[in-house]
Each structure stands twice: as structure tokens, then as C-alpha cells.
Amino acid sequence: MRVSIPPTQPLRPSEATPSVSRPEDFAAGPTAITTSIRRTVSAAGPRAAAKLLLKLNQLPGYDCPGCAWPLSQTAKPPNSASGAKAVAEETTRRHADAAFSARHSLAELRSADDLWLGQQGRLVTPMIRHPQSTHFEPITWADAYAAIAESLQSVDNADQSVFYTSGRTSNEAAFCYQLFARAYGTNNLPDCSNMCHEPTSVALKHTIGIGKASVTFDHFYEADLNIIMGQNPGTNAPRMLTTLEGAKRRGASIVAINPMPEAGLMRFKNPASQCS
């Protein structure tokens, strides 16, 4: 259902009175499975949803667009409720077409929250903002490529360009994108997750000489002790809970330093185990 909002009204959902309930006893489980399936079916349709969910984080298949957490090649679907929600939004049948851009000004779109913007659907044509314009305007793919080429050719050297993409871009598309940037002549490719990882990338580079974490996926399997500090995996990296579950079964101890009693760290019902 599409709700028509007057141009003068901020594009924000009404704020309902918050409710307070008892803390959850566990995280994930059957509820995560049914919610993921329901959202994906609603967005993409039953047939497409089945194909998408069965290939999510599988070989052959495609990587989860929700995070970059590694996964065992033997993992069984469903293996990422968050990934399924991201897929549902990316494969939605809703379209934000030229009429949408004509109806909503840039000022209105800036006032909208991310949830509302995501629910309007995918762009179906390239958009451009001309100087002094108050709206995005549709252009053809040929004109879009020509404008990009003109901009790239106008710089004195390739390093004057920066190639940035959204963290929601698929890993496969991002791989092709970085190949294009390097073929163009630069490696100015900011981490697509730098909005949340820029502080760590700066601090780690000063401390250990590299802007990425030194911990690898295998360390979880080899360590006798895993310490989770300053991170809420149940909320921010739920796929990490599967790895911690595997470490615990192999006898590793897990110490979580967290002032909030997070359900996922106390009782985690693995969706894949629930279906096996």
C-alpha cells in the first residue's frame, strides 16, 4: 500500500508510544526463520524468495549483502536472518520511478528516515540533479554513462578520483567495481563500511600498521578463550553467534563484557540447527 504524503509534511512515520516488555529469553530460533521467510516472500514473491534464500551464503550462490562475516562452506540454509532481511529489501518489487522523484523534492527526501526511503522501492532509471534543481530527474543509461565518462576524463590524473559504493552493494558487484577503478588507474577505494569502521581503521593503522582487524575466522576455532568486549554480536553481528556456538561446542570458554544482558549471548537458538 502506498501512502500519499503532502509535500509540506516531513516524510517520517508517526512515532507511537514505546512499549516496555519483559526481556527475551533467547535470540533467533524459529521466529527468526518465519520472519525472514515472510519478509522475503512479501518483497519478492514465493518462487523468487525460495531461490534467493536457498542460495544465500551457499556454494554455488551469493554472499550475504548485510555483512562480510565469513561462513563455512558446509553451512546449511537458513544461515542469516539479517541477510534475508537485506535480500528482501534489495529484491523488492516496489519501484521508485520518475513520478516518485517528481513528487518529492530533495529537501523532503533529506527529511525522510532510512526505513521510509527503503520502503519506496528500487530506482528503475538513473537519476541526476542538475545545478540549482530541487528534484532528481531521470536520464537514460547512455546519458548517465556519458556524464560519468566526461567527469572521469576531466581530471588531470586518476588519483584525483574516489570510487565509493554502498555497503549494501553485493560483494560480487563491488568486486567488479574495484576492478574498474584499478583499470582506470587508482586504488582510491574507501571501505564501503567506513561509516562505522573508520574509527577502528584509523586507530588500528596507528597501532599495528594495518587498518583491518588482525583476528581471522580460524582464530575462533583455534582459541581456547574468546573475549567479546565492546561489541554486541547478537544485535550487530548475529552471524557471529553461530561461530561462537561452534567454539563453545569444541570446549572453548567465552567471556562477554557487556553491561546489557543480551539474549543472544545467553541463549542462542541457531536457525540452521532448528531446521536440520
GROMACS .gro file of C-alpha atoms in nm:
model
  276
    1MET     CA    1   0.000   0.000   0.000
    2ARG     CA    2   0.140   0.340  -0.094
    3VAL     CA    3   0.064   0.630   0.137
    4SER     CA    4   0.039   0.971  -0.024
    5ILE     CA    5   0.218   1.234   0.185
    6PRO     CA    6   0.168   1.607   0.123
    7PRO     CA    7   0.489   1.779   0.006
    8THR     CA    8   0.498   2.003   0.314
    9GLN     CA    9   0.482   1.714   0.561
   10PRO     CA   10   0.810   1.556   0.678
   11LEU     CA   11   0.848   1.206   0.538
   12ARG     CA   12   0.869   1.036   0.877
   13PRO     CA   13   0.643   0.767   1.021
   14SER     CA   14   0.436   0.870   1.320
   15GLU     CA   15   0.604   0.792   1.649
   16ALA     CA   16   0.395   0.554   1.855
   17THR     CA   17   0.419   0.540   2.231
   18PRO     CA   18   0.702   0.299   2.315
   19SER     CA   19   0.609  -0.019   2.494
   20VAL     CA   20   0.815  -0.198   2.757
   21SER     CA   21   0.808  -0.576   2.777
   22ARG     CA   22   0.999  -0.850   2.956
   23PRO     CA   23   1.347  -0.928   2.822
   24GLU     CA   24   1.369  -1.204   2.563
   25ASP     CA   25   1.479  -1.545   2.692
   26PHE     CA   26   1.664  -1.636   2.371
   27ALA     CA   27   1.761  -1.497   2.030
   28ALA     CA   28   1.688  -1.623   1.678
   29GLY     CA   29   1.525  -1.967   1.657
   30PRO     CA   30   1.201  -2.042   1.469
   31THR     CA   31   1.081  -1.682   1.496
   32ALA     CA   32   1.383  -1.559   1.301
   33ILE     CA   33   1.317  -1.818   1.030
   34THR     CA   34   0.948  -1.739   0.987
   35THR     CA   35   1.006  -1.362   0.993
   36SER     CA   36   1.282  -1.387   0.731
   37ILE     CA   37   1.071  -1.603   0.502
   38ARG     CA   38   0.764  -1.382   0.542
   39ARG     CA   39   0.954  -1.063   0.460
   40THR     CA   40   1.130  -1.212   0.159
   41VAL     CA   41   0.811  -1.363   0.018
   42SER     CA   42   0.631  -1.031   0.068
   43ALA     CA   43   0.905  -0.845  -0.119
   44ALA     CA   44   0.999  -1.084  -0.399
   45GLY     CA   45   0.715  -1.335  -0.425
   46PRO     CA   46   0.712  -1.704  -0.321
   47ARG     CA   47   0.907  -1.852  -0.613
   48ALA     CA   48   1.182  -1.589  -0.619
   49ALA     CA   49   1.205  -1.593  -0.238
   50ALA     CA   50   1.270  -1.968  -0.235
   51LYS     CA   51   1.551  -1.936  -0.489
   52LEU     CA   52   1.709  -1.642  -0.306
   53LEU     CA   53   1.703  -1.793   0.042
   54LEU     CA   54   1.834  -2.132  -0.068
   55LYS     CA   55   2.135  -1.969  -0.239
   56LEU     CA   56   2.214  -1.716   0.036
   57ASN     CA   57   2.574  -1.774   0.156
   58GLN     CA   58   2.594  -2.100  -0.035
   59LEU     CA   59   2.830  -2.251  -0.291
   60PRO     CA   60   2.712  -2.205  -0.559
   61GLY     CA   61   2.519  -1.897  -0.461
   62TYR     CA   62   2.588  -1.543  -0.347
   63ASP     CA   63   2.726  -1.364  -0.042
   64CYS     CA   64   2.506  -1.202   0.218
   65PRO     CA   65   2.468  -0.829   0.137
   66GLY     CA   66   2.413  -0.750   0.504
   67CYS     CA   67   2.766  -0.810   0.634
   68ALA     CA   68   3.105  -0.954   0.547
   69TRP     CA   69   3.121  -1.220   0.818
   70PRO     CA   70   3.280  -1.536   0.673
   71LEU     CA   71   3.086  -1.857   0.665
   72SER     CA   72   3.174  -2.223   0.650
   73GLN     CA   73   3.131  -2.378   0.308
   74THR     CA   74   2.921  -2.651   0.469
   75ALA     CA   75   2.670  -2.412   0.629
   76LYS     CA   76   2.309  -2.504   0.565
   77PRO     CA   77   2.031  -2.257   0.487
   78PRO     CA   78   1.883  -2.064   0.655
   79ASN     CA   79   2.202  -1.916   0.798
   80SER     CA   80   2.147  -1.539   0.820
   81ALA     CA   81   1.822  -1.380   0.929
   82SER     CA   82   1.977  -1.034   0.885
   83GLY     CA   83   2.097  -1.132   0.539
   84ALA     CA   84   1.749  -1.248   0.444
   85LYS     CA   85   1.604  -0.913   0.551
   86ALA     CA   86   1.866  -0.730   0.340
   87VAL     CA   87   1.786  -0.953   0.042
   88ALA     CA   88   1.415  -0.881   0.086
   89GLU     CA   89   1.474  -0.507   0.061
   90GLU     CA   90   1.712  -0.538  -0.234
   91THR     CA   91   1.478  -0.764  -0.435
   92THR     CA   92   1.158  -0.575  -0.366
   93ARG     CA   93   0.908  -0.541  -0.647
   94ARG     CA   94   0.836  -0.182  -0.546
   95HIS     CA   95   0.977   0.081  -0.781
   96ALA     CA   96   1.074   0.442  -0.717
   97ASP     CA   97   1.015   0.573  -1.068
   98ALA     CA   98   1.029   0.915  -1.234
   99ALA     CA   99   0.692   1.008  -1.085
  100PHE     CA  100   0.831   0.947  -0.738
  101SER     CA  101   1.119   1.188  -0.799
  102ALA     CA  102   0.886   1.449  -0.943
  103ARG     CA  103   0.657   1.418  -0.642
  104HIS     CA  104   0.925   1.452  -0.373
  105SER     CA  105   1.187   1.726  -0.360
  106LEU     CA  106   1.544   1.681  -0.236
  107ALA     CA  107   1.454   1.871   0.080
  108GLU     CA  108   1.172   1.627   0.151
  109LEU     CA  109   1.390   1.323   0.086
  110ARG     CA  110   1.655   1.460   0.323
  111SER     CA  111   1.391   1.481   0.596
  112ALA     CA  112   1.286   1.119   0.548
  113ASP     CA  113   1.425   0.838   0.760
  114ASP     CA  114   1.608   0.538   0.618
  115LEU     CA  115   1.319   0.299   0.680
  116TRP     CA  116   1.072   0.504   0.478
  117LEU     CA  117   1.321   0.560   0.196
  118GLY     CA  118   1.397   0.187   0.174
  119GLN     CA  119   1.028   0.102   0.156
  120GLN     CA  120   0.972   0.317  -0.152
  121GLY     CA  121   1.144   0.060  -0.373
  122ARG     CA  122   1.431   0.041  -0.616
  123LEU     CA  123   1.531   0.304  -0.868
  124VAL     CA  124   1.443   0.187  -1.218
  125THR     CA  125   1.637   0.452  -1.411
  126PRO     CA  126   1.948   0.665  -1.349
  127MET     CA  127   1.878   0.996  -1.176
  128ILE     CA  128   2.065   1.325  -1.193
  129ARG     CA  129   2.048   1.651  -1.001
  130HIS     CA  130   2.114   1.946  -1.225
  131PRO     CA  131   2.262   2.266  -1.076
  132GLN     CA  132   2.003   2.468  -0.881
  133SER     CA  133   1.746   2.191  -0.927
  134THR     CA  134   1.521   2.096  -0.636
  135HIS     CA  135   1.444   1.744  -0.764
  136PHE     CA  136   1.621   1.444  -0.907
  137GLU     CA  137   1.543   1.397  -1.275
  138PRO     CA  138   1.555   1.071  -1.475
  139ILE     CA  139   1.807   1.031  -1.758
  140THR     CA  140   1.885   0.745  -1.993
  141TRP     CA  141   2.160   0.493  -1.927
  142ALA     CA  142   2.350   0.625  -2.228
  143ASP     CA  143   2.340   0.979  -2.090
  144ALA     CA  144   2.442   0.856  -1.744
  145TYR     CA  145   2.745   0.671  -1.880
  146ALA     CA  146   2.838   0.974  -2.092
  147ALA     CA  147   2.823   1.204  -1.788
  148ILE     CA  148   3.039   0.965  -1.584
  149ALA     CA  149   3.292   0.931  -1.867
  150GLU     CA  150   3.312   1.307  -1.910
  151SER     CA  151   3.378   1.351  -1.539
  152LEU     CA  152   3.648   1.082  -1.531
  153GLN     CA  153   3.820   1.228  -1.835
  154SER     CA  154   3.822   1.579  -1.692
  155VAL     CA  155   4.073   1.510  -1.411
  156ASP     CA  156   4.448   1.556  -1.450
  157ASN     CA  157   4.526   1.212  -1.308
  158ALA     CA  158   4.327   0.914  -1.188
  159ASP     CA  159   4.418   0.965  -0.821
  160GLN     CA  160   4.204   1.277  -0.816
  161SER     CA  161   3.901   1.046  -0.827
  162VAL     CA  162   3.749   0.848  -0.543
  163PHE     CA  163   3.533   0.542  -0.605
  164TYR     CA  164   3.280   0.486  -0.329
  165THR     CA  165   2.992   0.245  -0.310
  166SER     CA  166   2.728   0.149  -0.059
  167GLY     CA  167   2.785  -0.125   0.196
  168ARG     CA  168   2.458  -0.274   0.069
  169THR     CA  169   2.613  -0.339  -0.271
  170SER     CA  170   2.666  -0.708  -0.327
  171ASN     CA  171   3.020  -0.841  -0.287
  172GLU     CA  172   3.009  -0.959  -0.647
  173ALA     CA  173   2.917  -0.613  -0.781
  174ALA     CA  174   3.174  -0.445  -0.555
  175PHE     CA  175   3.444  -0.679  -0.689
  176CYS     CA  176   3.371  -0.571  -1.048
  177TYR     CA  177   3.357  -0.207  -0.938
  178GLN     CA  178   3.704  -0.214  -0.781
  179LEU     CA  179   3.844  -0.384  -1.091
  180PHE     CA  180   3.710  -0.094  -1.298
  181ALA     CA  181   3.866   0.162  -1.060
  182ARG     CA  182   4.207  -0.006  -1.076
  183ALA     CA  183   4.187  -0.037  -1.454
  184TYR     CA  184   4.111   0.336  -1.460
  185GLY     CA  185   4.435   0.389  -1.269
  186THR     CA  186   4.366   0.439  -0.898
  187ASN     CA  187   4.308   0.239  -0.582
  188ASN     CA  188   4.118   0.521  -0.409
  189LEU     CA  189   3.850   0.284  -0.287
  190PRO     CA  190   3.727   0.374   0.062
  191ASP     CA  191   3.596   0.083   0.265
  192CYS     CA  192   3.223   0.075   0.195
  193SER     CA  193   3.167   0.026   0.568
  194ASN     CA  194   3.383   0.320   0.672
  195MET     CA  195   3.086   0.498   0.828
  196CYS     CA  196   3.101   0.252   1.117
  197HIS     CA  197   3.459   0.126   1.083
  198GLU     CA  198   3.651   0.449   1.019
  199PRO     CA  199   3.743   0.494   1.389
  200THR     CA  200   3.880   0.140   1.413
  201SER     CA  201   4.059   0.161   1.079
  202VAL     CA  202   4.241   0.480   1.188
  203ALA     CA  203   4.326   0.353   1.537
  204LEU     CA  204   4.438   0.009   1.419
  205LYS     CA  205   4.659   0.159   1.149
  206HIS     CA  206   4.837   0.375   1.406
  207THR     CA  207   4.866   0.081   1.647
  208ILE     CA  208   4.951  -0.224   1.438
  209GLY     CA  209   5.017  -0.074   1.095
  210ILE     CA  210   4.707  -0.202   0.919
  211GLY     CA  211   4.355  -0.066   0.922
  212LYS     CA  212   4.186  -0.403   0.946
  213ALA     CA  213   4.142  -0.635   1.240
  214SER     CA  214   4.421  -0.889   1.283
  215VAL     CA  215   4.184  -1.161   1.401
  216THR     CA  216   4.090  -1.416   1.137
  217PHE     CA  217   3.797  -1.653   1.115
  218ASP     CA  218   4.018  -1.953   1.205
  219HIS     CA  219   4.115  -1.794   1.536
  220PHE     CA  220   3.767  -1.860   1.672
  221TYR     CA  221   3.813  -2.230   1.607
  222GLU     CA  222   4.167  -2.250   1.742
  223ALA     CA  223   4.134  -2.034   2.055
  224ASP     CA  224   4.064  -2.178   2.398
  225LEU     CA  225   3.922  -1.843   2.511
  226ASN     CA  226   3.715  -1.589   2.316
  227ILE     CA  227   3.661  -1.247   2.476
  228ILE     CA  228   3.376  -1.035   2.342
  229MET     CA  229   3.424  -0.674   2.455
  230GLY     CA  230   3.278  -0.353   2.315
  231GLN     CA  231   3.064  -0.549   2.069
  232ASN     CA  232   2.713  -0.689   2.084
  233PRO     CA  233   2.715  -0.978   1.834
  234GLY     CA  234   2.353  -1.072   1.895
  235THR     CA  235   2.244  -0.727   1.777
  236ASN     CA  236   2.523  -0.605   1.550
  237ALA     CA  237   2.674  -0.923   1.406
  238PRO     CA  238   2.424  -1.206   1.460
  239ARG     CA  239   2.608  -1.442   1.225
  240MET     CA  240   2.895  -1.432   1.473
  241LEU     CA  241   2.675  -1.620   1.720
  242THR     CA  242   2.694  -1.933   1.502
  243THR     CA  243   3.074  -1.919   1.517
  244LEU     CA  244   3.070  -1.870   1.895
  245GLU     CA  245   2.829  -2.163   1.924
  246GLY     CA  246   3.076  -2.382   1.735
  247ALA     CA  247   3.365  -2.265   1.955
  248LYS     CA  248   3.169  -2.345   2.269
  249ARG     CA  249   3.087  -2.695   2.146
  250ARG     CA  250   3.456  -2.755   2.090
  251GLY     CA  251   3.526  -2.665   2.452
  252ALA     CA  252   3.631  -2.300   2.426
  253SER     CA  253   3.540  -2.056   2.701
  254ILE     CA  254   3.359  -1.734   2.609
  255VAL     CA  255   3.378  -1.418   2.819
  256ALA     CA  256   3.137  -1.139   2.722
  257ILE     CA  257   3.187  -0.795   2.875
  258ASN     CA  258   2.857  -0.624   2.820
  259PRO     CA  259   2.652  -0.409   3.062
  260MET     CA  260   2.338  -0.513   2.876
  261PRO     CA  261   2.217  -0.872   2.930
  262GLU     CA  262   2.183  -0.953   2.560
  263ALA     CA  263   1.964  -1.254   2.491
  264GLY     CA  264   2.181  -1.381   2.206
  265LEU     CA  265   2.484  -1.418   2.431
  266MET     CA  266   2.292  -1.611   2.694
  267ARG     CA  267   2.075  -1.841   2.487
  268PHE     CA  268   2.107  -1.863   2.110
  269LYS     CA  269   1.883  -2.091   1.902
  270ASN     CA  270   2.065  -2.140   1.573
  271PRO     CA  271   1.808  -2.118   1.288
  272ALA     CA  272   2.005  -2.371   1.081
  273SER     CA  273   2.007  -2.620   1.371
  274GLN     CA  274   1.634  -2.566   1.422
  275CYS     CA  275   1.569  -2.678   1.064
  276SER     CA  276   1.813  -2.970   1.049
   0.00000   0.00000   0.00000
